[in-house]
Amino acid sequence: MILTFSAVLLFGIAAFVAVKTKATGAGAAVVLFLFGFFTAGTGADGPVRDLVRAFARFLASLAT
């Protein structure tokens, strides 16, 4: 069974948790950046989407 989630939903939840826990650091900054980037849908989102897609494939290859 395969479940799919929107990147905006996942980064939105992660951003909410980061803000509520007052997390500071590089991880929280990346999550907040990606949430804003995916929600904005700017013209430069192609390279960032490709990077996230490649990272997701890398994580998936680790699981198999």
Short mmCIF file of N, CA and C in Angstrom, two decimals:
data_model
loop_
_atom_site.label_atom_id
_atom_site.label_comp_id
_atom_site.label_asym_id
_atom_site.label_seq_id
_atom_site.Cartn_x
_atom_site.Cartn_y
_atom_site.Cartn_z
N MET A 1 0.84 -1.17 0.00
CA MET A 1 0.00 0.00 0.00
C MET A 1 0.89 1.24 0.00
N ILE A 2 0.64 2.15 -0.91
CA ILE A 2 1.44 3.36 -1.05
C ILE A 2 0.59 4.56 -0.65
N LEU A 3 1.14 5.37 0.24
CA LEU A 3 0.49 6.61 0.63
C LEU A 3 1.29 7.77 0.08
N THR A 4 0.61 8.77 -0.41
CA THR A 4 1.29 9.97 -0.88
C THR A 4 0.80 11.17 -0.08
N PHE A 5 1.73 12.04 0.23
CA PHE A 5 1.42 13.26 0.97
C PHE A 5 2.00 14.44 0.22
N SER A 6 1.34 15.55 0.33
CA SER A 6 1.82 16.78 -0.28
C SER A 6 3.05 17.27 0.49
N ALA A 7 4.03 17.78 -0.25
CA ALA A 7 5.22 18.34 0.39
C ALA A 7 4.84 19.54 1.25
N VAL A 8 3.86 20.31 0.81
CA VAL A 8 3.42 21.47 1.59
C VAL A 8 2.84 21.00 2.92
N LEU A 9 2.07 19.91 2.90
CA LEU A 9 1.50 19.39 4.14
C LEU A 9 2.59 18.91 5.09
N LEU A 10 3.54 18.15 4.58
CA LEU A 10 4.61 17.63 5.43
C LEU A 10 5.48 18.74 6.00
N PHE A 11 5.89 19.69 5.15
CA PHE A 11 6.71 20.79 5.64
C PHE A 11 5.92 21.74 6.52
N GLY A 12 4.61 21.84 6.28
CA GLY A 12 3.77 22.66 7.15
C GLY A 12 3.69 22.10 8.55
N ILE A 13 3.53 20.79 8.65
CA ILE A 13 3.50 20.15 9.97
C ILE A 13 4.85 20.31 10.66
N ALA A 14 5.93 20.07 9.91
CA ALA A 14 7.26 20.20 10.48
C ALA A 14 7.54 21.64 10.91
N ALA A 15 7.09 22.61 10.12
CA ALA A 15 7.29 24.02 10.47
C ALA A 15 6.49 24.37 11.72
N PHE A 16 5.28 23.87 11.83
CA PHE A 16 4.45 24.11 13.01
C PHE A 16 5.14 23.57 14.26
N VAL A 17 5.66 22.35 14.16
CA VAL A 17 6.36 21.75 15.30
C VAL A 17 7.61 22.56 15.65
N ALA A 18 8.36 22.99 14.64
CA ALA A 18 9.58 23.76 14.89
C ALA A 18 9.27 25.09 15.57
N VAL A 19 8.19 25.72 15.16
CA VAL A 19 7.83 27.01 15.77
C VAL A 19 7.30 26.80 17.18
N LYS A 20 6.44 25.79 17.38
CA LYS A 20 5.87 25.54 18.70
C LYS A 20 6.93 25.14 19.73
N THR A 21 7.95 24.39 19.29
CA THR A 21 8.99 23.95 20.22
C THR A 21 10.13 24.95 20.30
N LYS A 22 10.02 26.03 19.54
CA LYS A 22 11.05 27.07 19.49
C LYS A 22 12.41 26.48 19.14
N ALA A 23 12.37 25.54 18.18
CA ALA A 23 13.60 24.88 17.73
C ALA A 23 14.46 25.88 16.96
N THR A 24 15.73 25.85 17.24
CA THR A 24 16.67 26.68 16.50
C THR A 24 17.74 25.78 15.94
N GLY A 25 18.28 26.15 14.83
CA GLY A 25 19.33 25.36 14.23
C GLY A 25 19.12 25.24 12.73
N ALA A 26 20.04 24.55 12.11
CA ALA A 26 20.02 24.41 10.66
C ALA A 26 18.83 23.59 10.19
N GLY A 27 18.48 22.54 10.91
CA GLY A 27 17.35 21.70 10.52
C GLY A 27 16.05 22.47 10.49
N ALA A 28 15.79 23.24 11.53
CA ALA A 28 14.57 24.04 11.58
C ALA A 28 14.56 25.11 10.49
N ALA A 29 15.72 25.68 10.23
CA ALA A 29 15.81 26.70 9.18
C ALA A 29 15.51 26.10 7.81
N VAL A 30 16.02 24.91 7.54
CA VAL A 30 15.76 24.25 6.26
C VAL A 30 14.28 23.91 6.12
N VAL A 31 13.68 23.39 7.18
CA VAL A 31 12.25 23.06 7.13
C VAL A 31 11.42 24.30 6.85
N LEU A 32 11.70 25.39 7.55
CA LEU A 32 10.93 26.61 7.33
C LEU A 32 11.15 27.18 5.94
N PHE A 33 12.38 27.10 5.44
CA PHE A 33 12.67 27.57 4.09
C PHE A 33 11.89 26.75 3.06
N LEU A 34 11.95 25.43 3.19
CA LEU A 34 11.26 24.57 2.22
C LEU A 34 9.75 24.75 2.28
N PHE A 35 9.20 24.92 3.48
CA PHE A 35 7.76 25.16 3.60
C PHE A 35 7.37 26.44 2.86
N GLY A 36 8.12 27.49 3.09
CA GLY A 36 7.83 28.75 2.40
C GLY A 36 8.03 28.65 0.91
N PHE A 37 9.05 27.91 0.51
CA PHE A 37 9.35 27.78 -0.90
C PHE A 37 8.27 27.00 -1.63
N PHE A 38 7.83 25.89 -1.06
CA PHE A 38 6.80 25.09 -1.71
C PHE A 38 5.45 25.80 -1.71
N THR A 39 5.16 26.56 -0.68
CA THR A 39 3.88 27.26 -0.67
C THR A 39 3.87 28.45 -1.62
N ALA A 40 5.02 29.07 -1.80
CA ALA A 40 5.09 30.22 -2.69
C ALA A 40 4.96 29.82 -4.15
N GLY A 41 5.54 28.67 -4.52
CA GLY A 41 5.46 28.21 -5.90
C GLY A 41 6.13 29.17 -6.87
N THR A 42 7.29 29.69 -6.51
CA THR A 42 7.98 30.64 -7.37
C THR A 42 8.53 29.95 -8.61
N GLY A 43 9.03 30.73 -9.53
CA GLY A 43 9.60 30.19 -10.75
C GLY A 43 10.89 29.43 -10.52
N ALA A 44 11.55 29.67 -9.39
CA ALA A 44 12.80 28.98 -9.08
C ALA A 44 12.58 27.68 -8.34
N ASP A 45 11.34 27.22 -8.26
CA ASP A 45 11.07 26.02 -7.49
C ASP A 45 11.51 24.74 -8.20
N GLY A 46 11.78 24.80 -9.49
CA GLY A 46 12.23 23.62 -10.23
C GLY A 46 13.48 22.98 -9.66
N PRO A 47 14.57 23.73 -9.49
CA PRO A 47 15.78 23.12 -8.92
C PRO A 47 15.59 22.60 -7.50
N VAL A 48 14.83 23.32 -6.68
CA VAL A 48 14.61 22.86 -5.31
C VAL A 48 13.76 21.59 -5.32
N ARG A 49 12.74 21.54 -6.16
CA ARG A 49 11.92 20.33 -6.28
C ARG A 49 12.76 19.15 -6.75
N ASP A 50 13.66 19.39 -7.70
CA ASP A 50 14.54 18.32 -8.17
C ASP A 50 15.44 17.82 -7.05
N LEU A 51 15.96 18.74 -6.25
CA LEU A 51 16.82 18.36 -5.13
C LEU A 51 16.05 17.53 -4.10
N VAL A 52 14.84 17.97 -3.75
CA VAL A 52 14.03 17.23 -2.80
C VAL A 52 13.63 15.87 -3.35
N ARG A 53 13.30 15.82 -4.64
CA ARG A 53 12.94 14.55 -5.28
C ARG A 53 14.12 13.59 -5.26
N ALA A 54 15.33 14.09 -5.54
CA ALA A 54 16.53 13.25 -5.52
C ALA A 54 16.80 12.74 -4.10
N PHE A 55 16.62 13.59 -3.11
CA PHE A 55 16.82 13.18 -1.73
C PHE A 55 15.78 12.13 -1.32
N ALA A 56 14.55 12.30 -1.76
CA ALA A 56 13.50 11.32 -1.46
C ALA A 56 13.82 9.97 -2.10
N ARG A 57 14.32 10.00 -3.33
CA ARG A 57 14.73 8.75 -3.99
C ARG A 57 15.88 8.09 -3.25
N PHE A 58 16.81 8.91 -2.76
CA PHE A 58 17.94 8.38 -1.99
C PHE A 58 17.45 7.69 -0.71
N LEU A 59 16.52 8.34 0.00
CA LEU A 59 15.97 7.74 1.21
C LEU A 59 15.21 6.46 0.90
N ALA A 60 14.49 6.46 -0.22
CA ALA A 60 13.74 5.27 -0.61
C ALA A 60 14.69 4.12 -0.97
N SER A 61 15.81 4.46 -1.58
CA SER A 61 16.77 3.40 -1.95
C SER A 61 17.43 2.81 -0.71
N LEU A 62 17.54 3.58 0.36
CA LEU A 62 18.08 3.05 1.61
C LEU A 62 17.14 2.04 2.24
N ALA A 63 15.84 2.23 2.03
CA ALA A 63 14.83 1.35 2.64
C ALA A 63 14.72 0.01 1.92
N THR A 64 15.18 -0.05 0.69
CA THR A 64 15.03 -1.31 -0.07
C THR A 64 16.26 -2.15 0.00
#
